[in-house]
Amino acid sequence: MSLAGRRAIVTGSNSGIGLGIARELAKAGAEIVINSFTDAEEDHKLAADMAADTGATVRYIQADMSKPEDCRALVAQAGGCDILINNAGIQHVARIEDFPGDKWDAIIAINLSSAFHTTAAALGGMYDRGWGRVINIASAHGLTASPYKSAYVAAKHGVVGLTKTTALEAAGKGVTCNAICPGYVLTPIVEKQIPDQMKTHNMDRETVIREVMLSRQPSGDFATVEQMGGTAVFLCSSAADQITGTTISVDGGWTAL
Ligand code: NAD
């Protein structure tokens, strides 16, 4: 399947799942826009390396997904897009009574509101061209909850709601919108939770991974960034033309429990 001639923007793609999805879309022939807020030398190098590895055109555009004007500017600066992957996300783990208000605001802004602003900026061009894919990276936490992740769970449930509404508004215009709901994928966002979980549960690293994290994932394995990328490529194929407004779990069985 070739995505030649399609331009994809992947928000928050200098690491983890976003980077994995960008790479799989590039391998399928799409033109790629990589994004982060850091604008570091490594970000530009990532884009150059991906272009060299895959033969795709790959650009880096800096934009802070916590800022509505940056979200819209990202789409404008890219020249619009045919494929929009709303992936940028952060996490904070604390009891509701202790949850800092500024962390709540940042998680809602980056994990949920950014997807609204980029989608609002991208849809018009997709409608004009009669083809588009909006793929929101939600989470198993968009369908279920865990304690101490109030902002994240609220944001991801919001992303699933936004996905359904976008799909209904876009229906019949050649544009689909779906959410991928990963279970645990061993990326920096998960790595950062391991030391806290070790302290909270008084466990070593391996026990936290096995008994706290993967206990929710019946397969007993992490999902991979390549699997997220492959799922995104499938959603961009013609086989997925009538798949819209839904969630696709890639979670080793978590949400079947
Ligand atoms: P990660 O920490 O590796 O990646 C997060 C990305 O978001 C990075 O590229 C980072 O630069 C970017 N980002 C953070 N704040 C930003 C901002 N203000 N502006 C622009 N970019 C910003 O983590 P990941 O696991 O790859 O997470 C990617 C997405 O997948 C997130 O939405 C996350 O909630 C979701 N997810 C991850 C898992 C998992 O187990 N790793 C599970 C379910 C869902």
JSON list of N, CA, C and O in Angstrom, two decimals, residues 74-129:
[
{"chain": "A", "resi": 74, "resn": "LEU", "atom": "N", "xyz": [1.03, 25.00, 13.43]},
{"chain": "A", "resi": 74, "resn": "LEU", "atom": "CA", "xyz": [1.71, 23.79, 12.95]},
{"chain": "A", "resi": 74, "resn": "LEU", "atom": "C", "xyz": [1.08, 23.32, 11.64]},
{"chain": "A", "resi": 74, "resn": "LEU", "atom": "O", "xyz": [1.78, 23.02, 10.66]},
{"chain": "A", "resi": 75, "resn": "VAL", "atom": "N", "xyz": [-0.26, 23.28, 11.62]},
{"chain": "A", "resi": 75, "resn": "VAL", "atom": "CA", "xyz": [-0.95, 22.81, 10.41]},
{"chain": "A", "resi": 75, "resn": "VAL", "atom": "C", "xyz": [-0.73, 23.81, 9.26]},
{"chain": "A", "resi": 75, "resn": "VAL", "atom": "O", "xyz": [-0.44, 23.42, 8.13]},
{"chain": "A", "resi": 76, "resn": "ALA", "atom": "N", "xyz": [-0.81, 25.10, 9.59]},
{"chain": "A", "resi": 76, "resn": "ALA", "atom": "CA", "xyz": [-0.63, 26.12, 8.55]},
{"chain": "A", "resi": 76, "resn": "ALA", "atom": "C", "xyz": [0.79, 26.06, 7.98]},
{"chain": "A", "resi": 76, "resn": "ALA", "atom": "O", "xyz": [0.99, 26.08, 6.75]},
{"chain": "A", "resi": 77, "resn": "GLN", "atom": "N", "xyz": [1.77, 25.97, 8.87]},
{"chain": "A", "resi": 77, "resn": "GLN", "atom": "CA", "xyz": [3.18, 25.95, 8.43]},
{"chain": "A", "resi": 77, "resn": "GLN", "atom": "C", "xyz": [3.49, 24.71, 7.59]},
{"chain": "A", "resi": 77, "resn": "GLN", "atom": "O", "xyz": [4.32, 24.75, 6.68]},
{"chain": "A", "resi": 78, "resn": "ALA", "atom": "N", "xyz": [2.81, 23.60, 7.90]},
{"chain": "A", "resi": 78, "resn": "ALA", "atom": "CA", "xyz": [3.02, 22.37, 7.13]},
{"chain": "A", "resi": 78, "resn": "ALA", "atom": "C", "xyz": [2.40, 22.49, 5.74]},
{"chain": "A", "resi": 78, "resn": "ALA", "atom": "O", "xyz": [2.72, 21.71, 4.85]},
{"chain": "A", "resi": 79, "resn": "GLY", "atom": "N", "xyz": [1.48, 23.46, 5.56]},
{"chain": "A", "resi": 79, "resn": "GLY", "atom": "CA", "xyz": [0.76, 23.58, 4.28]},
{"chain": "A", "resi": 79, "resn": "GLY", "atom": "C", "xyz": [-0.46, 22.67, 4.25]},
{"chain": "A", "resi": 79, "resn": "GLY", "atom": "O", "xyz": [-0.87, 22.21, 3.19]},
{"chain": "A", "resi": 80, "resn": "GLY", "atom": "N", "xyz": [-1.02, 22.41, 5.45]},
{"chain": "A", "resi": 80, "resn": "GLY", "atom": "CA", "xyz": [-2.15, 21.47, 5.57]},
{"chain": "A", "resi": 80, "resn": "GLY", "atom": "C", "xyz": [-1.65, 20.04, 5.59]},
{"chain": "A", "resi": 80, "resn": "GLY", "atom": "O", "xyz": [-0.44, 19.79, 5.53]},
{"chain": "A", "resi": 81, "resn": "CYS", "atom": "N", "xyz": [-2.59, 19.10, 5.71]},
{"chain": "A", "resi": 81, "resn": "CYS", "atom": "CA", "xyz": [-2.18, 17.69, 5.73]},
{"chain": "A", "resi": 81, "resn": "CYS", "atom": "C", "xyz": [-3.34, 16.81, 5.30]},
{"chain": "A", "resi": 81, "resn": "CYS", "atom": "O", "xyz": [-4.51, 17.20, 5.39]},
{"chain": "A", "resi": 82, "resn": "ASP", "atom": "N", "xyz": [-2.99, 15.61, 4.82]},
{"chain": "A", "resi": 82, "resn": "ASP", "atom": "CA", "xyz": [-3.99, 14.60, 4.46]},
{"chain": "A", "resi": 82, "resn": "ASP", "atom": "C", "xyz": [-4.20, 13.62, 5.61]},
{"chain": "A", "resi": 82, "resn": "ASP", "atom": "O", "xyz": [-5.25, 12.99, 5.73]},
{"chain": "A", "resi": 83, "resn": "ILE", "atom": "N", "xyz": [-3.14, 13.46, 6.42]},
{"chain": "A", "resi": 83, "resn": "ILE", "atom": "CA", "xyz": [-3.17, 12.54, 7.56]},
{"chain": "A", "resi": 83, "resn": "ILE", "atom": "C", "xyz": [-2.74, 13.33, 8.79]},
{"chain": "A", "resi": 83, "resn": "ILE", "atom": "O", "xyz": [-1.66, 13.94, 8.78]},
{"chain": "A", "resi": 84, "resn": "LEU", "atom": "N", "xyz": [-3.59, 13.35, 9.80]},
{"chain": "A", "resi": 84, "resn": "LEU", "atom": "CA", "xyz": [-3.25, 14.07, 11.04]},
{"chain": "A", "resi": 84, "resn": "LEU", "atom": "C", "xyz": [-3.23, 13.05, 12.17]},
{"chain": "A", "resi": 84, "resn": "LEU", "atom": "O", "xyz": [-4.25, 12.41, 12.45]},
{"chain": "A", "resi": 85, "resn": "ILE", "atom": "N", "xyz": [-2.07, 12.91, 12.79]},
{"chain": "A", "resi": 85, "resn": "ILE", "atom": "CA", "xyz": [-1.95, 12.00, 13.93]},
{"chain": "A", "resi": 85, "resn": "ILE", "atom": "C", "xyz": [-1.80, 12.84, 15.19]},
{"chain": "A", "resi": 85, "resn": "ILE", "atom": "O", "xyz": [-0.75, 13.48, 15.41]},
{"chain": "A", "resi": 86, "resn": "ASN", "atom": "N", "xyz": [-2.84, 12.88, 16.00]},
{"chain": "A", "resi": 86, "resn": "ASN", "atom": "CA", "xyz": [-2.80, 13.63, 17.26]},
{"chain": "A", "resi": 86, "resn": "ASN", "atom": "C", "xyz": [-2.25, 12.71, 18.35]},
{"chain": "A", "resi": 86, "resn": "ASN", "atom": "O", "xyz": [-2.97, 11.86, 18.88]},
{"chain": "A", "resi": 87, "resn": "ASN", "atom": "N", "xyz": [-0.97, 12.87, 18.62]},
{"chain": "A", "resi": 87, "resn": "ASN", "atom": "CA", "xyz": [-0.26, 11.92, 19.48]},
{"chain": "A", "resi": 87, "resn": "ASN", "atom": "C", "xyz": [0.36, 12.55, 20.73]},
{"chain": "A", "resi": 87, "resn": "ASN", "atom": "O", "xyz": [0.54, 11.86, 21.72]},
{"chain": "A", "resi": 88, "resn": "ALA", "atom": "N", "xyz": [0.69, 13.85, 20.70]},
{"chain": "A", "resi": 88, "resn": "ALA", "atom": "CA", "xyz": [1.43, 14.45, 21.81]},
{"chain": "A", "resi": 88, "resn": "ALA", "atom": "C", "xyz": [0.71, 14.17, 23.13]},
{"chain": "A", "resi": 88, "resn": "ALA", "atom": "O", "xyz": [-0.52, 14.26, 23.21]},
{"chain": "A", "resi": 89, "resn": "GLY", "atom": "N", "xyz": [1.47, 13.82, 24.15]},
{"chain": "A", "resi": 89, "resn": "GLY", "atom": "CA", "xyz": [0.83, 13.53, 25.44]},
{"chain": "A", "resi": 89, "resn": "GLY", "atom": "C", "xyz": [1.83, 13.54, 26.57]},
{"chain": "A", "resi": 89, "resn": "GLY", "atom": "O", "xyz": [3.02, 13.28, 26.37]},
{"chain": "A", "resi": 90, "resn": "ILE", "atom": "N", "xyz": [1.33, 13.87, 27.74]},
{"chain": "A", "resi": 90, "resn": "ILE", "atom": "CA", "xyz": [2.13, 13.80, 28.97]},
{"chain": "A", "resi": 90, "resn": "ILE", "atom": "C", "xyz": [1.30, 13.09, 30.04]},
{"chain": "A", "resi": 90, "resn": "ILE", "atom": "O", "xyz": [0.09, 12.88, 29.86]},
{"chain": "A", "resi": 91, "resn": "GLN", "atom": "N", "xyz": [1.95, 12.77, 31.15]},
{"chain": "A", "resi": 91, "resn": "GLN", "atom": "CA", "xyz": [1.28, 12.04, 32.22]},
{"chain": "A", "resi": 91, "resn": "GLN", "atom": "C", "xyz": [1.68, 12.64, 33.56]},
{"chain": "A", "resi": 91, "resn": "GLN", "atom": "O", "xyz": [2.79, 13.19, 33.69]},
{"chain": "A", "resi": 92, "resn": "HIS", "atom": "N", "xyz": [0.81, 12.58, 34.55]},
{"chain": "A", "resi": 92, "resn": "HIS", "atom": "CA", "xyz": [1.18, 12.85, 35.94]},
{"chain": "A", "resi": 92, "resn": "HIS", "atom": "C", "xyz": [0.33, 11.95, 36.82]},
{"chain": "A", "resi": 92, "resn": "HIS", "atom": "O", "xyz": [-0.85, 11.79, 36.58]},
{"chain": "A", "resi": 93, "resn": "VAL", "atom": "N", "xyz": [0.97, 11.36, 37.82]},
{"chain": "A", "resi": 93, "resn": "VAL", "atom": "CA", "xyz": [0.29, 10.37, 38.65]},
{"chain": "A", "resi": 93, "resn": "VAL", "atom": "C", "xyz": [0.23, 10.88, 40.09]},
{"chain": "A", "resi": 93, "resn": "VAL", "atom": "O", "xyz": [1.28, 11.12, 40.71]},
{"chain": "A", "resi": 94, "resn": "ALA", "atom": "N", "xyz": [-0.98, 11.12, 40.60]},
{"chain": "A", "resi": 94, "resn": "ALA", "atom": "CA", "xyz": [-1.15, 11.56, 42.00]},
{"chain": "A", "resi": 94, "resn": "ALA", "atom": "C", "xyz": [-2.61, 11.38, 42.40]},
{"chain": "A", "resi": 94, "resn": "ALA", "atom": "O", "xyz": [-3.49, 11.37, 41.54]},
{"chain": "A", "resi": 95, "resn": "ARG", "atom": "N", "xyz": [-2.86, 11.28, 43.72]},
{"chain": "A", "resi": 95, "resn": "ARG", "atom": "CA", "xyz": [-4.24, 11.23, 44.20]},
{"chain": "A", "resi": 95, "resn": "ARG", "atom": "C", "xyz": [-4.95, 12.53, 43.83]},
{"chain": "A", "resi": 95, "resn": "ARG", "atom": "O", "xyz": [-4.31, 13.59, 43.79]},
{"chain": "A", "resi": 96, "resn": "ILE", "atom": "N", "xyz": [-6.26, 12.47, 43.63]},
{"chain": "A", "resi": 96, "resn": "ILE", "atom": "CA", "xyz": [-7.01, 13.67, 43.25]},
{"chain": "A", "resi": 96, "resn": "ILE", "atom": "C", "xyz": [-6.77, 14.80, 44.27]},
{"chain": "A", "resi": 96, "resn": "ILE", "atom": "O", "xyz": [-6.55, 15.96, 43.90]},
{"chain": "A", "resi": 97, "resn": "GLU", "atom": "N", "xyz": [-6.75, 14.46, 45.56]},
{"chain": "A", "resi": 97, "resn": "GLU", "atom": "CA", "xyz": [-6.57, 15.49, 46.60]},
{"chain": "A", "resi": 97, "resn": "GLU", "atom": "C", "xyz": [-5.22, 16.19, 46.47]},
{"chain": "A", "resi": 97, "resn": "GLU", "atom": "O", "xyz": [-5.07, 17.34, 46.90]},
{"chain": "A", "resi": 98, "resn": "ASP", "atom": "N", "xyz": [-4.23, 15.49, 45.92]},
{"chain": "A", "resi": 98, "resn": "ASP", "atom": "CA", "xyz": [-2.88, 16.05, 45.82]},
{"chain": "A", "resi": 98, "resn": "ASP", "atom": "C", "xyz": [-2.54, 16.51, 44.40]},
{"chain": "A", "resi": 98, "resn": "ASP", "atom": "O", "xyz": [-1.42, 16.98, 44.16]},
{"chain": "A", "resi": 99, "resn": "PHE", "atom": "N", "xyz": [-3.47, 16.32, 43.46]},
{"chain": "A", "resi": 99, "resn": "PHE", "atom": "CA", "xyz": [-3.13, 16.54, 42.04]},
{"chain": "A", "resi": 99, "resn": "PHE", "atom": "C", "xyz": [-2.95, 18.03, 41.78]},
{"chain": "A", "resi": 99, "resn": "PHE", "atom": "O", "xyz": [-3.88, 18.81, 41.95]},
{"chain": "A", "resi": 100, "resn": "PRO", "atom": "N", "xyz": [-1.75, 18.47, 41.38]},
{"chain": "A", "resi": 100, "resn": "PRO", "atom": "CA", "xyz": [-1.54, 19.91, 41.18]},
{"chain": "A", "resi": 100, "resn": "PRO", "atom": "C", "xyz": [-2.40, 20.46, 40.04]},
{"chain": "A", "resi": 100, "resn": "PRO", "atom": "O", "xyz": [-2.48, 19.85, 38.97]},
{"chain": "A", "resi": 101, "resn": "GLY", "atom": "N", "xyz": [-3.04, 21.60, 40.28]},
{"chain": "A", "resi": 101, "resn": "GLY", "atom": "CA", "xyz": [-3.92, 22.20, 39.28]},
{"chain": "A", "resi": 101, "resn": "GLY", "atom": "C", "xyz": [-3.21, 22.49, 37.98]},
{"chain": "A", "resi": 101, "resn": "GLY", "atom": "O", "xyz": [-3.79, 22.33, 36.89]},
{"chain": "A", "resi": 102, "resn": "ASP", "atom": "N", "xyz": [-1.94, 22.92, 38.07]},
{"chain": "A", "resi": 102, "resn": "ASP", "atom": "CA", "xyz": [-1.24, 23.24, 36.81]},
{"chain": "A", "resi": 102, "resn": "ASP", "atom": "C", "xyz": [-0.96, 21.98, 36.00]},
{"chain": "A", "resi": 102, "resn": "ASP", "atom": "O", "xyz": [-0.94, 22.01, 34.77]},
{"chain": "A", "resi": 103, "resn": "LYS", "atom": "N", "xyz": [-0.77, 20.85, 36.68]},
{"chain": "A", "resi": 103, "resn": "LYS", "atom": "CA", "xyz": [-0.57, 19.57, 35.94]},
{"chain": "A", "resi": 103, "resn": "LYS", "atom": "C", "xyz": [-1.87, 19.15, 35.27]},
{"chain": "A", "resi": 103, "resn": "LYS", "atom": "O", "xyz": [-1.87, 18.67, 34.13]},
{"chain": "A", "resi": 104, "resn": "TRP", "atom": "N", "xyz": [-2.99, 19.32, 35.99]},
{"chain": "A", "resi": 104, "resn": "TRP", "atom": "CA", "xyz": [-4.30, 19.02, 35.38]},
{"chain": "A", "resi": 104, "resn": "TRP", "atom": "C", "xyz": [-4.47, 19.83, 34.09]},
{"chain": "A", "resi": 104, "resn": "TRP", "atom": "O", "xyz": [-4.78, 19.30, 33.03]},
{"chain": "A", "resi": 105, "resn": "ASP", "atom": "N", "xyz": [-4.22, 21.15, 34.19]},
{"chain": "A", "resi": 105, "resn": "ASP", "atom": "CA", "xyz": [-4.41, 22.04, 33.03]},
{"chain": "A", "resi": 105, "resn": "ASP", "atom": "C", "xyz": [-3.49, 21.63, 31.87]},
{"chain": "A", "resi": 105, "resn": "ASP", "atom": "O", "xyz": [-3.91, 21.63, 30.71]},
{"chain": "A", "resi": 106, "resn": "ALA", "atom": "N", "xyz": [-2.24, 21.30, 32.18]},
{"chain": "A", "resi": 106, "resn": "ALA", "atom": "CA", "xyz": [-1.29, 20.95, 31.11]},
{"chain": "A", "resi": 106, "resn": "ALA", "atom": "C", "xyz": [-1.70, 19.65, 30.42]},
{"chain": "A", "resi": 106, "resn": "ALA", "atom": "O", "xyz": [-1.63, 19.54, 29.19]},
{"chain": "A", "resi": 107, "resn": "ILE", "atom": "N", "xyz": [-2.16, 18.67, 31.20]},
{"chain": "A", "resi": 107, "resn": "ILE", "atom": "CA", "xyz": [-2.56, 17.39, 30.60]},
{"chain": "A", "resi": 107, "resn": "ILE", "atom": "C", "xyz": [-3.79, 17.58, 29.72]},
{"chain": "A", "resi": 107, "resn": "ILE", "atom": "O", "xyz": [-3.85, 17.06, 28.59]},
{"chain": "A", "resi": 108, "resn": "ILE", "atom": "N", "xyz": [-4.77, 18.34, 30.20]},
{"chain": "A", "resi": 108, "resn": "ILE", "atom": "CA", "xyz": [-5.96, 18.58, 29.37]},
{"chain": "A", "resi": 108, "resn": "ILE", "atom": "C", "xyz": [-5.57, 19.34, 28.09]},
{"chain": "A", "resi": 108, "resn": "ILE", "atom": "O", "xyz": [-6.04, 19.03, 26.99]},
{"chain": "A", "resi": 109, "resn": "ALA", "atom": "N", "xyz": [-4.67, 20.32, 28.22]},
{"chain": "A", "resi": 109, "resn": "ALA", "atom": "CA", "xyz": [-4.27, 21.12, 27.05]},
{"chain": "A", "resi": 109, "resn": "ALA", "atom": "C", "xyz": [-3.53, 20.26, 26.02]},
{"chain": "A", "resi": 109, "resn": "ALA", "atom": "O", "xyz": [-3.85, 20.29, 24.83]},
{"chain": "A", "resi": 110, "resn": "ILE", "atom": "N", "xyz": [-2.52, 19.51, 26.48]},
{"chain": "A", "resi": 110, "resn": "ILE", "atom": "CA", "xyz": [-1.66, 18.77, 25.53]},
{"chain": "A", "resi": 110, "resn": "ILE", "atom": "C", "xyz": [-2.34, 17.49, 25.04]},
{"chain": "A", "resi": 110, "resn": "ILE", "atom": "O", "xyz": [-2.31, 17.17, 23.85]},
{"chain": "A", "resi": 111, "resn": "ASN", "atom": "N", "xyz": [-2.99, 16.75, 25.95]},
{"chain": "A", "resi": 111, "resn": "ASN", "atom": "CA", "xyz": [-3.53, 15.43, 25.57]},
{"chain": "A", "resi": 111, "resn": "ASN", "atom": "C", "xyz": [-4.91, 15.54, 24.91]},
{"chain": "A", "resi": 111, "resn": "ASN", "atom": "O", "xyz": [-5.30, 14.62, 24.21]},
{"chain": "A", "resi": 112, "resn": "LEU", "atom": "N", "xyz": [-5.65, 16.63, 25.16]},
{"chain": "A", "resi": 112, "resn": "LEU", "atom": "CA", "xyz": [-7.01, 16.72, 24.60]},
{"chain": "A", "resi": 112, "resn": "LEU", "atom": "C", "xyz": [-7.21, 17.95, 23.72]},
{"chain": "A", "resi": 112, "resn": "LEU", "atom": "O", "xyz": [-7.51, 17.83, 22.53]},
{"chain": "A", "resi": 113, "resn": "SER", "atom": "N", "xyz": [-7.00, 19.16, 24.28]},
{"chain": "A", "resi": 113, "resn": "SER", "atom": "CA", "xyz": [-7.36, 20.37, 23.52]},
{"chain": "A", "resi": 113, "resn": "SER", "atom": "C", "xyz": [-6.51, 20.52, 22.25]},
{"chain": "A", "resi": 113, "resn": "SER", "atom": "O", "xyz": [-7.00, 21.02, 21.24]},
{"chain": "A", "resi": 114, "resn": "SER", "atom": "N", "xyz": [-5.26, 20.07, 22.29]},
{"chain": "A", "resi": 114, "resn": "SER", "atom": "CA", "xyz": [-4.41, 20.20, 21.09]},
{"chain": "A", "resi": 114, "resn": "SER", "atom": "C", "xyz": [-5.05, 19.47, 19.92]},
{"chain": "A", "resi": 114, "resn": "SER", "atom": "O", "xyz": [-5.00, 19.94, 18.78]},
{"chain": "A", "resi": 115, "resn": "ALA", "atom": "N", "xyz": [-5.66, 18.32, 20.19]},
{"chain": "A", "resi": 115, "resn": "ALA", "atom": "CA", "xyz": [-6.28, 17.54, 19.10]},
{"chain": "A", "resi": 115, "resn": "ALA", "atom": "C", "xyz": [-7.46, 18.29, 18.50]},
{"chain": "A", "resi": 115, "resn": "ALA", "atom": "O", "xyz": [-7.70, 18.22, 17.28]},
{"chain": "A", "resi": 116, "resn": "PHE", "atom": "N", "xyz": [-8.19, 19.03, 19.33]},
{"chain": "A", "resi": 116, "resn": "PHE", "atom": "CA", "xyz": [-9.29, 19.87, 18.81]},
{"chain": "A", "resi": 116, "resn": "PHE", "atom": "C", "xyz": [-8.73, 20.95, 17.89]},
{"chain": "A", "resi": 116, "resn": "PHE", "atom": "O", "xyz": [-9.22, 21.16, 16.78]},
{"chain": "A", "resi": 117, "resn": "HIS", "atom": "N", "xyz": [-7.66, 21.64, 18.33]},
{"chain": "A", "resi": 117, "resn": "HIS", "atom": "CA", "xyz": [-7.15, 22.78, 17.55]},
{"chain": "A", "resi": 117, "resn": "HIS", "atom": "C", "xyz": [-6.51, 22.31, 16.23]},
{"chain": "A", "resi": 117, "resn": "HIS", "atom": "O", "xyz": [-6.73, 22.94, 15.19]},
{"chain": "A", "resi": 118, "resn": "THR", "atom": "N", "xyz": [-5.73, 21.24, 16.27]},
{"chain": "A", "resi": 118, "resn": "THR", "atom": "CA", "xyz": [-5.10, 20.77, 15.01]},
{"chain": "A", "resi": 118, "resn": "THR", "atom": "C", "xyz": [-6.17, 20.25, 14.06]},
{"chain": "A", "resi": 118, "resn": "THR", "atom": "O", "xyz": [-6.11, 20.50, 12.85]},
{"chain": "A", "resi": 119, "resn": "THR", "atom": "N", "xyz": [-7.16, 19.54, 14.60]},
{"chain": "A", "resi": 119, "resn": "THR", "atom": "CA", "xyz": [-8.23, 19.00, 13.74]},
{"chain": "A", "resi": 119, "resn": "THR", "atom": "C", "xyz": [-9.01, 20.14, 13.11]},
{"chain": "A", "resi": 119, "resn": "THR", "atom": "O", "xyz": [-9.31, 20.11, 11.90]},
{"chain": "A", "resi": 120, "resn": "ALA", "atom": "N", "xyz": [-9.32, 21.16, 13.91]},
{"chain": "A", "resi": 120, "resn": "ALA", "atom": "CA", "xyz": [-10.07, 22.32, 13.39]},
{"chain": "A", "resi": 120, "resn": "ALA", "atom": "C", "xyz": [-9.30, 22.97, 12.24]},
{"chain": "A", "resi": 120, "resn": "ALA", "atom": "O", "xyz": [-9.89, 23.40, 11.24]},
{"chain": "A", "resi": 121, "resn": "ALA", "atom": "N", "xyz": [-7.98, 23.01, 12.38]},
{"chain": "A", "resi": 121, "resn": "ALA", "atom": "CA", "xyz": [-7.16, 23.65, 11.35]},
{"chain": "A", "resi": 121, "resn": "ALA", "atom": "C", "xyz": [-6.99, 22.77, 10.11]},
{"chain": "A", "resi": 121, "resn": "ALA", "atom": "O", "xyz": [-6.78, 23.29, 9.01]},
{"chain": "A", "resi": 122, "resn": "ALA", "atom": "N", "xyz": [-7.07, 21.46, 10.28]},
{"chain": "A", "resi": 122, "resn": "ALA", "atom": "CA", "xyz": [-6.75, 20.55, 9.16]},
{"chain": "A", "resi": 122, "resn": "ALA", "atom": "C", "xyz": [-7.96, 20.12, 8.34]},
{"chain": "A", "resi": 122, "resn": "ALA", "atom": "O", "xyz": [-7.83, 19.79, 7.15]},
{"chain": "A", "resi": 123, "resn": "LEU", "atom": "N", "xyz": [-9.16, 20.11, 8.94]},
{"chain": "A", "resi": 123, "resn": "LEU", "atom": "CA", "xyz": [-10.32, 19.49, 8.27]},
{"chain": "A", "resi": 123, "resn": "LEU", "atom": "C", "xyz": [-10.69, 20.17, 6.95]},
{"chain": "A", "resi": 123, "resn": "LEU", "atom": "O", "xyz": [-11.01, 19.48, 5.97]},
{"chain": "A", "resi": 124, "resn": "GLY", "atom": "N", "xyz": [-10.64, 21.50, 6.92]},
{"chain": "A", "resi": 124, "resn": "GLY", "atom": "CA", "xyz": [-11.07, 22.23, 5.70]},
{"chain": "A", "resi": 124, "resn": "GLY", "atom": "C", "xyz": [-10.32, 21.75, 4.46]},
{"chain": "A", "resi": 124, "resn": "GLY", "atom": "O", "xyz": [-10.93, 21.47, 3.42]},
{"chain": "A", "resi": 125, "resn": "GLY", "atom": "N", "xyz": [-9.00, 21.64, 4.57]},
{"chain": "A", "resi": 125, "resn": "GLY", "atom": "CA", "xyz": [-8.18, 21.18, 3.44]},
{"chain": "A", "resi": 125, "resn": "GLY", "atom": "C", "xyz": [-8.52, 19.75, 3.06]},
{"chain": "A", "resi": 125, "resn": "GLY", "atom": "O", "xyz": [-8.57, 19.40, 1.87]},
{"chain": "A", "resi": 126, "resn": "MET", "atom": "N", "xyz": [-8.76, 18.89, 4.07]},
{"chain": "A", "resi": 126, "resn": "MET", "atom": "CA", "xyz": [-9.12, 17.49, 3.77]},
{"chain": "A", "resi": 126, "resn": "MET", "atom": "C", "xyz": [-10.45, 17.45, 3.02]},
{"chain": "A", "resi": 126, "resn": "MET", "atom": "O", "xyz": [-10.60, 16.70, 2.05]},
{"chain": "A", "resi": 127, "resn": "TYR", "atom": "N", "xyz": [-11.42, 18.25, 3.46]},
{"chain": "A", "resi": 127, "resn": "TYR", "atom": "CA", "xyz": [-12.72, 18.29, 2.77]},
{"chain": "A", "resi": 127, "resn": "TYR", "atom": "C", "xyz": [-12.53, 18.74, 1.32]},
{"chain": "A", "resi": 127, "resn": "TYR", "atom": "O", "xyz": [-13.10, 18.17, 0.39]},
{"chain": "A", "resi": 128, "resn": "ASP", "atom": "N", "xyz": [-11.71, 19.78, 1.13]},
{"chain": "A", "resi": 128, "resn": "ASP", "atom": "CA", "xyz": [-11.48, 20.31, -0.23]},
{"chain": "A", "resi": 128, "resn": "ASP", "atom": "C", "xyz": [-10.92, 19.22, -1.14]},
{"chain": "A", "resi": 128, "resn": "ASP", "atom": "O", "xyz": [-11.27, 19.14, -2.31]},
{"chain": "A", "resi": 129, "resn": "ARG", "atom": "N", "xyz": [-10.00, 18.40, -0.58]},
{"chain": "A", "resi": 129, "resn": "ARG", "atom": "CA", "xyz": [-9.35, 17.37, -1.41]},
{"chain": "A", "resi": 129, "resn": "ARG", "atom": "C", "xyz": [-10.15, 16.07, -1.45]},
{"chain": "A", "resi": 129, "resn": "ARG", "atom": "O", "xyz": [-9.82, 15.14, -2.18]}
]
